[in-house]
Amino acid sequence: MVNVPDPTPSSRKLVGQPLLISISIFASLGVFLFGYDQGVMSGIITGPHFRKYFGNPDAVSIGTMVAVLEVGAFITSAAAGRIGDIVGRKGTLFIGAIIFTVGGAIQTLTTGFWTMIVGRVISGFGVGLLSTIVPIYQSEISPPNHRGSLACIEFTMNIAGYSSSVWMDYFCSFLNSDLSWRVPLFVQCIIGAILAAGALMMPESWCIDTDKDAEGFRVLVDLNGGDPQNPTAIAEFKEIKDRVMEERASGVARSYYEMWKRYKRRVLLAMSSQAFAQLRTLIFPYIARVFEEAGWIGRDAILMTGINSLIYILSTIPPWYLVDRWGRRPILLSGAVIMAISLTATGWWMYIDVPRTPNAVVICVIIYNAAFGYSWGPLPWLYPPEIMPLTIRAKGVSLSTSTNWAFNFLVGEVTPELQEVITWRLYPMHGFFCACSFILVYFLYPETKGVPLEEMDLVFGEGMYCRIRFLHITLTEFGQDEREEREENADDDEDNEVDGVDETTSLLSTATPNGSRKRPHKKGWFGIFKRRPTAGELRT
C-alpha cells in the first residue's frame, strides 16, 4: 500500500493549467534553439560576405559546416539518458543551455573554417541534450488527455525558432559587412542564456523514482490546482509510485542491454520514427539552395525561404487540436502520402525545367513543408517518450534522439553533393522514403491516444499486470464458452428425447462405442486465443 506523503512547501503563484502552459512554453525554448540553429545556417551560407570570408567553400565544405553540429548532437543525445537520470531533467536542461551558448559564442567570433567547425560541434553537444530531455520533461508533466497537444505546441516553438532565424538572415543580409552573418549567430547566444536562467526556476519532474516523494507529490499537486487533497494528484502519485516499486521488485537492471532485451519493439519503433522523419528533411538545411536551383537567386531565395517558414508555422497549429482527437496514426499516415506526392512533383518540375518551374517548385515545397509540420515534424518527438516505460524512458528516448541526429548528419552531409550529382532525382528518392514510412506506420505502430504513460504496457501487451488481466479475461471467456456448450448439449438431449431418438444407437450420433458422448468441438482449445484484449478492456 502506497502512503501519500505531505507535500513540500511551495512558493509558486501559478498552479494548475496556467503553470502547465507556462512550463511547456518555457521548456520549448530548448527546441526553439534547435530550430533556430537549423535555420540560421540555411540563410547565411548563400550570403556573399559569408562565402567570401570562408574562401568560397565548395559543396562538401558547406555540407560539413552545416552537418557537423549533428555529430556533437549525436554524442550527447546518446549519453543524455544517463545524464538525465543522474542530474535530473531540470539539471540537464540547464547544462544543455550553457553548452549551446558557449558554442554559439565561438561561432559568432570565428576566425576561420576550423573555428566554425569547433563552435558547431560544441553547439551540437548542447542541442543533443536539449532535444532529448525537453520531450521527456514535457511528457512527464503533461496529463494524458493533453499530452499530444502540448508536444505539438512544443514543435511549433521549434519551427518558430527556424522561421525567426530565416527572417533574421534576410534582414541582416542588407548589412554590407561580416555582421550580415555574425549577428544571426550571436542571437542564439542570447536565447541560450535566457533558457539557462529559466531552467533554474522550473520544477523537477524526476523525483518519485529517486525517492523524493514529498517533492514529487508537490509538483503533482501544483500541476493539479494546488490542493494537497486533490484526488487526481493523489491517484497519479500512487500510480507512479506503484509502477516504480513494481519495476524495482522485478530486480531487472536499468541498463541499455536490459532495455533492448525487454522492450526491443518499442525501441525500434521509437528509432524508426526519428529515422524516417529525417530521411524526408533534405530540404530544410538547404532550402535557400533549393530555391536557387529553381531560379530564385541571392536575397530572393532567402525571402522565399522566409515566406515558406511562415506557412510552415501555420501548418503546425492543426495538430494542437487533432492529435488528441484523431490520434497519432491517422496524422502520420496522411502526412506521409502528401509528402510523397509533393516531393515527387518537385522532382518532376525540375526535370521538365519550363518557365513555370520556379513558381511550381515553391508551391510544391510549401505543400511539403506544411504536410511535414502537420505530421512527421511533431509526432516523432511525441511518440518515443510516450511508449517508453518510466524506468528506462530517458535511455530509450536518448537512443531515438541519437538516431535523429545520426540521420540528420547523413542527410545534411550528402545533400549538397547529391543536388549536384543526381539533381532532380533526389526528391522522388525521398518521396520513396515517405511511402516506406506509410507502410511501417500502417502495420506496426499502435495508437497511443489518451493512454496514461503508466499503462502503456497494456498497448504493447507487456508487463505483469497486463499478463494477469489477459489471463483473467481469457479464462473468463473460456468458462463462458463451457457454459454455452453445456446449455446447447442439454437442449439437444431434450430434442432427442422428444423425437424418440437414441443417441447411442443412431448412425448420425456423436457417441463413442462405449456409449459416452463426445464434446462437440465448436471452438476447440485454440478458441481461447481467438483475440487479444484491447488496452481499454485490460484497464477495466
Coordinates of C-alpha atoms in Angstrom, one line a residue, residues 30-468:
G30 CA 15.1 24.3 -25.8
V31 CA 13.6 23.2 -29.1
F32 CA 13.3 26.9 -30.3
L33 CA 17.1 27.0 -30.1
F34 CA 17.3 23.7 -32.1
G35 CA 15.0 25.2 -34.8
Y36 CA 16.9 28.5 -34.8
D37 CA 20.2 26.7 -35.3
Q38 CA 18.8 24.6 -38.1
G39 CA 17.5 27.6 -40.0
V40 CA 20.3 30.1 -39.4
M41 CA 22.8 28.2 -41.5
S42 CA 20.4 27.8 -44.4
G43 CA 20.4 31.6 -45.0
I44 CA 24.0 32.7 -44.2
I45 CA 25.6 30.0 -46.4
T46 CA 24.2 31.7 -49.5
G47 CA 25.4 35.2 -48.5
P48 CA 28.2 36.9 -50.4
H49 CA 30.1 38.1 -47.3
F50 CA 30.0 34.6 -45.7
R51 CA 31.2 32.9 -48.8
K52 CA 34.0 35.5 -49.3
Y53 CA 35.1 35.2 -45.6
F54 CA 35.4 31.4 -45.9
G55 CA 37.0 31.4 -49.4
N56 CA 34.0 30.4 -51.5
P57 CA 33.7 26.9 -49.9
D58 CA 32.6 24.0 -52.2
A59 CA 29.6 21.8 -51.6
V60 CA 31.5 19.3 -49.4
S61 CA 32.8 22.1 -47.1
I62 CA 29.4 23.7 -46.8
G63 CA 27.8 20.3 -46.1
T64 CA 30.4 19.6 -43.4
M65 CA 29.9 23.0 -41.8
V66 CA 26.2 22.5 -41.6
A67 CA 26.1 18.8 -40.7
V68 CA 28.9 18.7 -38.1
L69 CA 26.5 20.0 -35.5
E70 CA 24.7 16.7 -35.7
V71 CA 27.9 14.9 -34.8
G72 CA 28.0 16.7 -31.4
A73 CA 24.3 16.3 -31.0
F74 CA 24.5 12.5 -31.7
I75 CA 27.2 12.1 -29.0
T76 CA 25.3 13.9 -26.2
S77 CA 21.9 12.6 -27.2
A78 CA 23.2 9.1 -26.8
A79 CA 24.5 10.0 -23.3
A80 CA 21.6 12.2 -22.3
G81 CA 19.6 9.2 -21.0
R82 CA 22.2 8.5 -18.3
I83 CA 22.8 12.2 -17.6
G84 CA 19.1 12.8 -17.2
D85 CA 18.8 10.0 -14.7
I86 CA 21.8 11.3 -12.7
V87 CA 21.3 15.1 -12.6
G88 CA 17.6 15.1 -13.3
R89 CA 15.6 16.7 -16.2
K90 CA 16.0 20.2 -14.8
G91 CA 19.7 19.9 -14.4
T92 CA 20.1 18.5 -17.9
L93 CA 18.2 21.4 -19.4
F94 CA 20.5 23.9 -17.6
I95 CA 23.7 22.2 -18.7
G96 CA 22.5 21.9 -22.3
A97 CA 21.6 25.6 -22.5
I98 CA 25.0 26.6 -21.1
I99 CA 26.9 24.4 -23.6
F100 CA 24.8 25.7 -26.5
T101 CA 25.5 29.3 -25.5
V102 CA 29.3 28.7 -25.4
G103 CA 29.2 27.0 -28.9
G104 CA 27.2 29.9 -30.3
A105 CA 29.7 32.4 -29.0
I106 CA 32.6 30.5 -30.7
Q107 CA 30.6 30.5 -34.0
T108 CA 30.0 34.3 -33.7
L109 CA 33.7 35.1 -33.1
T110 CA 35.0 32.5 -35.5
T111 CA 38.3 33.3 -37.3
G112 CA 38.1 30.6 -40.0
F113 CA 36.7 27.3 -41.2
W114 CA 38.0 25.1 -38.4
T115 CA 37.0 27.5 -35.6
M116 CA 33.5 27.4 -37.0
I117 CA 33.6 23.6 -37.0
V118 CA 34.6 23.6 -33.3
G119 CA 31.8 26.0 -32.5
R120 CA 29.2 24.0 -34.4
V121 CA 30.3 20.7 -32.6
I122 CA 30.1 22.4 -29.2
S123 CA 26.6 23.8 -30.0
G124 CA 25.7 20.3 -31.1
F125 CA 26.6 19.0 -27.7
G126 CA 24.0 21.4 -26.2
V127 CA 21.4 20.6 -28.9
G128 CA 21.8 16.9 -28.2
L129 CA 21.0 17.3 -24.5
L130 CA 18.1 19.7 -25.1
S131 CA 16.5 17.8 -27.9
T132 CA 16.5 14.6 -25.8
I133 CA 15.4 16.0 -22.4
V134 CA 12.8 18.5 -23.4
P135 CA 10.4 15.9 -24.9
I136 CA 10.9 13.7 -21.8
Y137 CA 10.2 16.6 -19.5
Q138 CA 7.2 17.6 -21.5
S139 CA 5.6 14.1 -21.5
E140 CA 6.2 13.6 -17.7
I141 CA 4.4 16.8 -16.7
S142 CA 1.5 16.5 -19.2
P143 CA -1.9 14.9 -18.4
P144 CA -2.8 12.1 -20.8
N145 CA -5.7 14.0 -22.5
H146 CA -3.4 17.0 -23.3
R147 CA 0.0 15.3 -23.8
G148 CA -0.3 15.2 -27.6
S149 CA -1.4 18.8 -28.0
L150 CA 1.3 20.1 -25.6
A151 CA 4.0 18.2 -27.5
C152 CA 2.7 19.7 -30.8
I153 CA 2.9 23.2 -29.3
E154 CA 6.5 22.4 -28.4
F155 CA 7.2 21.6 -32.0
T156 CA 5.5 24.8 -33.1
M157 CA 8.1 26.6 -31.0
N158 CA 10.8 24.6 -32.9
I159 CA 9.5 25.9 -36.2
A160 CA 9.1 29.4 -34.8
G161 CA 12.8 29.3 -34.0
Y162 CA 13.5 28.1 -37.5
S163 CA 11.4 30.9 -39.0
S164 CA 13.0 33.5 -36.7
S165 CA 16.5 32.6 -37.9
V166 CA 15.4 32.8 -41.6
W167 CA 14.0 36.3 -41.2
M168 CA 17.0 37.3 -39.1
D169 CA 19.2 36.1 -42.0
Y170 CA 17.1 38.1 -44.5
F171 CA 17.1 41.4 -42.7
C172 CA 20.8 41.1 -41.8
S173 CA 21.6 40.4 -45.5
F174 CA 21.2 44.1 -46.0
L175 CA 24.2 44.8 -43.8
N176 CA 27.2 45.3 -46.1
S177 CA 29.8 43.6 -43.9
D178 CA 30.5 40.4 -42.0
L179 CA 27.9 41.4 -39.5
S180 CA 25.4 40.1 -42.0
W181 CA 26.2 36.6 -40.7
R182 CA 27.7 37.2 -37.3
V183 CA 24.7 38.9 -35.9
P184 CA 22.3 35.9 -36.6
L185 CA 24.8 33.6 -35.0
F186 CA 25.0 35.9 -31.9
V187 CA 21.3 35.9 -31.3
Q188 CA 21.3 32.2 -30.4
C189 CA 23.6 33.0 -27.5
I190 CA 21.0 35.4 -26.1
I191 CA 18.3 32.8 -26.3
G192 CA 20.5 30.1 -24.7
A193 CA 21.3 32.4 -21.8
I194 CA 17.6 33.0 -21.2
L195 CA 16.8 29.3 -21.2
A196 CA 19.7 28.6 -18.8
A197 CA 18.4 31.2 -16.3
G198 CA 14.8 29.9 -16.6
A199 CA 15.7 26.2 -16.2
L200 CA 16.7 27.0 -12.6
M201 CA 13.2 28.1 -11.8
M202 CA 11.4 25.1 -13.4
P203 CA 10.1 22.2 -11.2
E204 CA 11.8 18.8 -11.4
S205 CA 9.8 16.0 -12.9
W206 CA 12.3 13.2 -12.0
C207 CA 11.5 13.0 -8.2
I208 CA 9.4 9.9 -7.3
D209 CA 11.8 7.4 -9.0
T210 CA 14.6 8.9 -6.9
D211 CA 12.6 8.6 -3.7
K212 CA 12.0 12.3 -3.4
D213 CA 8.3 11.6 -2.8
A214 CA 7.3 14.8 -1.0
E215 CA 8.9 16.9 -3.7
G216 CA 7.3 14.8 -6.4
F217 CA 3.9 15.0 -4.8
R218 CA 4.2 18.8 -4.5
V219 CA 4.8 19.0 -8.3
L220 CA 1.8 16.9 -9.0
V221 CA -0.3 18.9 -6.5
D222 CA 0.7 22.2 -8.2
L223 CA 0.0 20.8 -11.7
N224 CA -3.5 19.8 -10.5
G225 CA -4.5 23.1 -8.9
G226 CA -2.5 23.4 -5.6
D227 CA -4.8 21.4 -3.3
P228 CA -2.9 18.5 -1.5
Q229 CA -6.3 16.7 -1.2
N230 CA -6.9 16.7 -4.9
P231 CA -7.9 13.2 -5.8
T232 CA -6.3 13.3 -9.3
A233 CA -2.9 14.3 -7.8
I234 CA -3.2 11.6 -5.2
A235 CA -4.1 8.9 -7.8
E236 CA -1.3 10.0 -10.1
F237 CA 1.2 9.8 -7.2
K238 CA 0.1 6.3 -6.2
E239 CA 0.1 5.1 -9.8
I240 CA 3.6 6.3 -10.5
K241 CA 4.9 5.0 -7.1
D242 CA 3.3 1.6 -7.7
R243 CA 4.9 1.4 -11.1
V244 CA 8.3 2.3 -9.6
M245 CA 8.0 -0.3 -6.9
E246 CA 6.9 -2.9 -9.3
E247 CA 9.9 -2.3 -11.5
R248 CA 12.3 -2.4 -8.5
A249 CA 10.7 -5.6 -7.3
S250 CA 11.3 -7.3 -10.6
G251 CA 15.0 -7.0 -10.0
V252 CA 15.8 -6.2 -13.6
A253 CA 18.7 -3.8 -14.2
R254 CA 18.1 -0.5 -15.9
S255 CA 20.9 -1.0 -18.4
Y256 CA 20.7 -0.4 -22.2
Y257 CA 21.1 -4.2 -22.6
E258 CA 18.1 -5.0 -20.5
M259 CA 16.1 -2.2 -22.2
W260 CA 16.9 -3.8 -25.6
K261 CA 16.1 -7.3 -24.3
R262 CA 12.7 -6.4 -22.7
Y263 CA 11.5 -3.6 -24.9
K264 CA 13.1 -4.2 -28.3
R265 CA 9.9 -3.5 -30.2
R266 CA 9.3 -0.1 -28.5
V267 CA 13.0 0.9 -29.0
L268 CA 12.9 0.1 -32.7
L269 CA 9.6 1.9 -33.2
A270 CA 10.9 5.0 -31.5
M271 CA 14.1 4.9 -33.5
S272 CA 12.3 4.3 -36.8
S273 CA 10.0 7.3 -36.2
Q274 CA 13.0 9.6 -35.9
A275 CA 14.9 8.0 -38.8
F276 CA 12.0 8.4 -41.3
A277 CA 11.4 11.9 -40.1
Q278 CA 15.0 12.9 -41.0
L279 CA 15.0 10.9 -44.3
R280 CA 12.4 13.4 -45.6
T281 CA 14.1 16.6 -44.2
L282 CA 16.6 17.1 -47.0
I283 CA 15.0 20.4 -47.9
F284 CA 15.2 22.2 -44.6
P285 CA 19.0 22.9 -44.1
Y286 CA 19.4 23.8 -47.7
I287 CA 16.0 25.2 -48.6
A288 CA 17.6 28.5 -49.9
R289 CA 19.8 26.4 -52.2
V290 CA 16.7 24.5 -53.5
F291 CA 15.1 27.8 -54.4
E292 CA 18.3 28.9 -56.1
E293 CA 18.2 25.7 -58.1
A294 CA 14.7 26.6 -59.2
G295 CA 15.6 30.1 -60.3
W296 CA 15.3 32.3 -57.2
I297 CA 18.8 33.9 -56.7
G298 CA 20.5 35.5 -53.8
R299 CA 18.4 37.5 -51.4
D300 CA 15.2 36.4 -53.2
A301 CA 16.0 32.8 -52.2
I302 CA 16.2 33.9 -48.6
L303 CA 12.9 35.9 -48.9
M304 CA 11.1 32.8 -50.4
T305 CA 12.5 30.7 -47.5
G306 CA 11.1 33.2 -45.0
I307 CA 7.7 33.2 -46.6
N308 CA 7.7 29.4 -46.7
S309 CA 8.7 29.4 -43.0
L310 CA 5.6 31.4 -42.0
I311 CA 3.3 28.9 -43.8
Y312 CA 5.3 26.1 -42.1
I313 CA 4.5 27.6 -38.6
L314 CA 0.8 27.8 -39.5
S315 CA 0.8 24.1 -40.6
T316 CA 2.0 23.1 -37.1
I317 CA -1.1 24.5 -35.4
P318 CA -3.8 22.0 -36.5
P319 CA -2.1 19.1 -34.6
W320 CA -2.7 21.0 -31.4
Y321 CA -6.4 20.1 -31.7
L322 CA -6.2 17.0 -33.9
V323 CA -3.6 14.8 -32.2
D324 CA -5.7 14.1 -29.1
R325 CA -8.9 13.7 -31.2
W326 CA -7.8 11.8 -34.3
G327 CA -4.9 10.0 -32.8
R328 CA -1.3 9.6 -33.9
R329 CA -1.7 7.0 -36.7
P330 CA -4.1 9.0 -39.0
I331 CA -1.9 12.1 -38.9
L332 CA 1.3 10.1 -39.6
L333 CA -0.4 8.2 -42.5
S334 CA -1.9 11.2 -44.2
G335 CA 1.3 13.3 -43.8
A336 CA 3.3 10.5 -45.5
V337 CA 1.0 10.4 -48.5
I338 CA 1.0 14.2 -49.0
M339 CA 4.8 14.5 -48.7
A340 CA 5.4 11.6 -51.1
I341 CA 3.3 13.3 -53.7
S342 CA 4.8 16.8 -53.2
L343 CA 8.4 15.6 -53.3
T344 CA 7.8 13.6 -56.5
A345 CA 6.1 16.7 -58.0
T346 CA 9.1 18.8 -57.0
G347 CA 11.5 16.5 -58.9
W348 CA 9.2 16.4 -62.0
W349 CA 9.1 20.2 -62.3
M350 CA 12.8 20.4 -62.0
Y351 CA 13.2 17.7 -64.6
I352 CA 11.0 19.4 -67.3
D353 CA 12.6 22.8 -66.5
V354 CA 10.0 25.2 -68.0
P355 CA 9.3 28.9 -67.3
R356 CA 6.8 27.9 -64.7
T357 CA 9.2 25.7 -62.8
P358 CA 10.4 28.3 -60.2
N359 CA 6.8 29.1 -59.0
A360 CA 5.8 25.4 -59.2
V361 CA 8.7 24.4 -57.1
V362 CA 7.8 27.0 -54.5
I363 CA 4.2 25.7 -54.3
C364 CA 5.4 22.0 -54.0
V365 CA 7.9 22.9 -51.3
I366 CA 5.3 24.8 -49.3
I367 CA 2.9 21.9 -49.5
Y368 CA 5.6 19.5 -48.5
N369 CA 6.7 21.7 -45.5
A370 CA 3.1 22.1 -44.4
A371 CA 2.5 18.4 -44.5
F372 CA 5.7 17.8 -42.5
G373 CA 4.8 20.4 -40.0
Y374 CA 1.3 18.8 -39.5
S375 CA 2.5 15.2 -39.2
W376 CA 6.1 13.9 -39.2
G377 CA 7.5 17.1 -37.7
P378 CA 5.9 17.0 -34.2
L379 CA 4.9 13.3 -33.8
P380 CA 8.3 11.7 -33.8
W381 CA 9.1 13.9 -30.8
L382 CA 5.9 12.9 -29.0
Y383 CA 5.8 9.2 -29.8
P384 CA 9.1 7.9 -28.2
P385 CA 8.7 9.3 -24.7
E386 CA 5.1 8.1 -24.8
I387 CA 5.8 4.5 -25.4
M388 CA 8.9 4.1 -23.2
P389 CA 8.4 2.7 -19.6
L390 CA 9.2 5.1 -16.8
T391 CA 12.3 3.4 -15.6
I392 CA 14.1 3.5 -18.9
R393 CA 12.3 6.4 -20.6
A394 CA 15.4 8.7 -20.6
K395 CA 17.6 5.9 -22.1
G396 CA 15.0 4.9 -24.7
V397 CA 14.4 8.5 -25.8
S398 CA 18.2 9.1 -25.9
L399 CA 18.5 6.3 -28.4
S400 CA 15.7 7.6 -30.6
T401 CA 17.1 11.1 -30.5
S402 CA 20.6 9.9 -31.3
T403 CA 19.0 8.2 -34.3
N404 CA 17.5 11.5 -35.3
W405 CA 20.9 13.2 -35.2
A406 CA 22.7 10.3 -37.0
F407 CA 20.3 10.5 -39.9
N408 CA 20.2 14.3 -39.7
F409 CA 24.0 14.3 -40.2
L410 CA 23.7 11.8 -43.1
V411 CA 21.2 13.9 -44.9
G412 CA 23.0 17.2 -44.2
E413 CA 26.3 15.8 -45.3
V414 CA 25.3 14.2 -48.6
T415 CA 22.5 16.5 -49.8
P416 CA 24.7 19.2 -51.3
E417 CA 26.7 16.6 -53.3
L418 CA 23.5 14.7 -54.4
Q419 CA 22.0 18.0 -55.5
E420 CA 24.9 18.4 -58.0
V421 CA 25.2 14.7 -59.0
I422 CA 21.6 13.3 -59.3
T423 CA 19.9 16.7 -59.4
W424 CA 16.1 16.3 -59.7
R425 CA 16.1 12.6 -58.9
L426 CA 16.9 13.4 -55.2
Y427 CA 13.4 14.5 -54.5
P428 CA 11.5 11.4 -55.7
M429 CA 14.0 9.3 -53.8
H430 CA 13.0 10.9 -50.6
G431 CA 9.4 10.6 -51.7
F432 CA 10.0 6.8 -51.8
F433 CA 11.1 7.0 -48.1
C434 CA 7.7 8.6 -47.3
A435 CA 6.0 5.7 -48.9
C436 CA 8.0 3.3 -46.8
S437 CA 7.1 5.1 -43.7
F438 CA 3.4 4.8 -44.6
I439 CA 3.7 1.0 -44.7
L440 CA 5.6 0.9 -41.4
V441 CA 3.1 3.0 -39.5
Y442 CA 0.1 1.2 -41.0
F443 CA 1.3 -2.3 -39.9
L444 CA 3.4 -1.7 -36.8
Y445 CA 2.6 1.5 -35.0
P446 CA -0.1 1.1 -32.2
E447 CA -2.3 4.0 -31.3
T448 CA -1.4 5.7 -28.0
K449 CA -4.0 8.5 -27.9
G450 CA -5.3 9.1 -24.3
V451 CA -3.3 6.2 -22.8
P452 CA -1.6 7.2 -19.5
L453 CA 2.2 6.7 -19.6
E454 CA 2.0 4.2 -16.7
E455 CA -0.5 2.0 -18.6
M456 CA 1.5 1.9 -21.9
D457 CA 2.4 -1.8 -21.2
L458 CA -1.3 -2.6 -22.0
V459 CA -0.9 -1.2 -25.5
F460 CA 2.1 -3.5 -26.2
G461 CA 0.8 -6.5 -24.3
E462 CA 3.7 -6.4 -21.8
G463 CA 4.2 -6.2 -18.1
M464 CA 3.0 -8.4 -15.2
Y465 CA -0.3 -6.6 -14.7
C466 CA -1.1 -6.9 -18.4
R467 CA -0.4 -10.7 -18.4
I468 CA -2.6 -11.2 -15.3

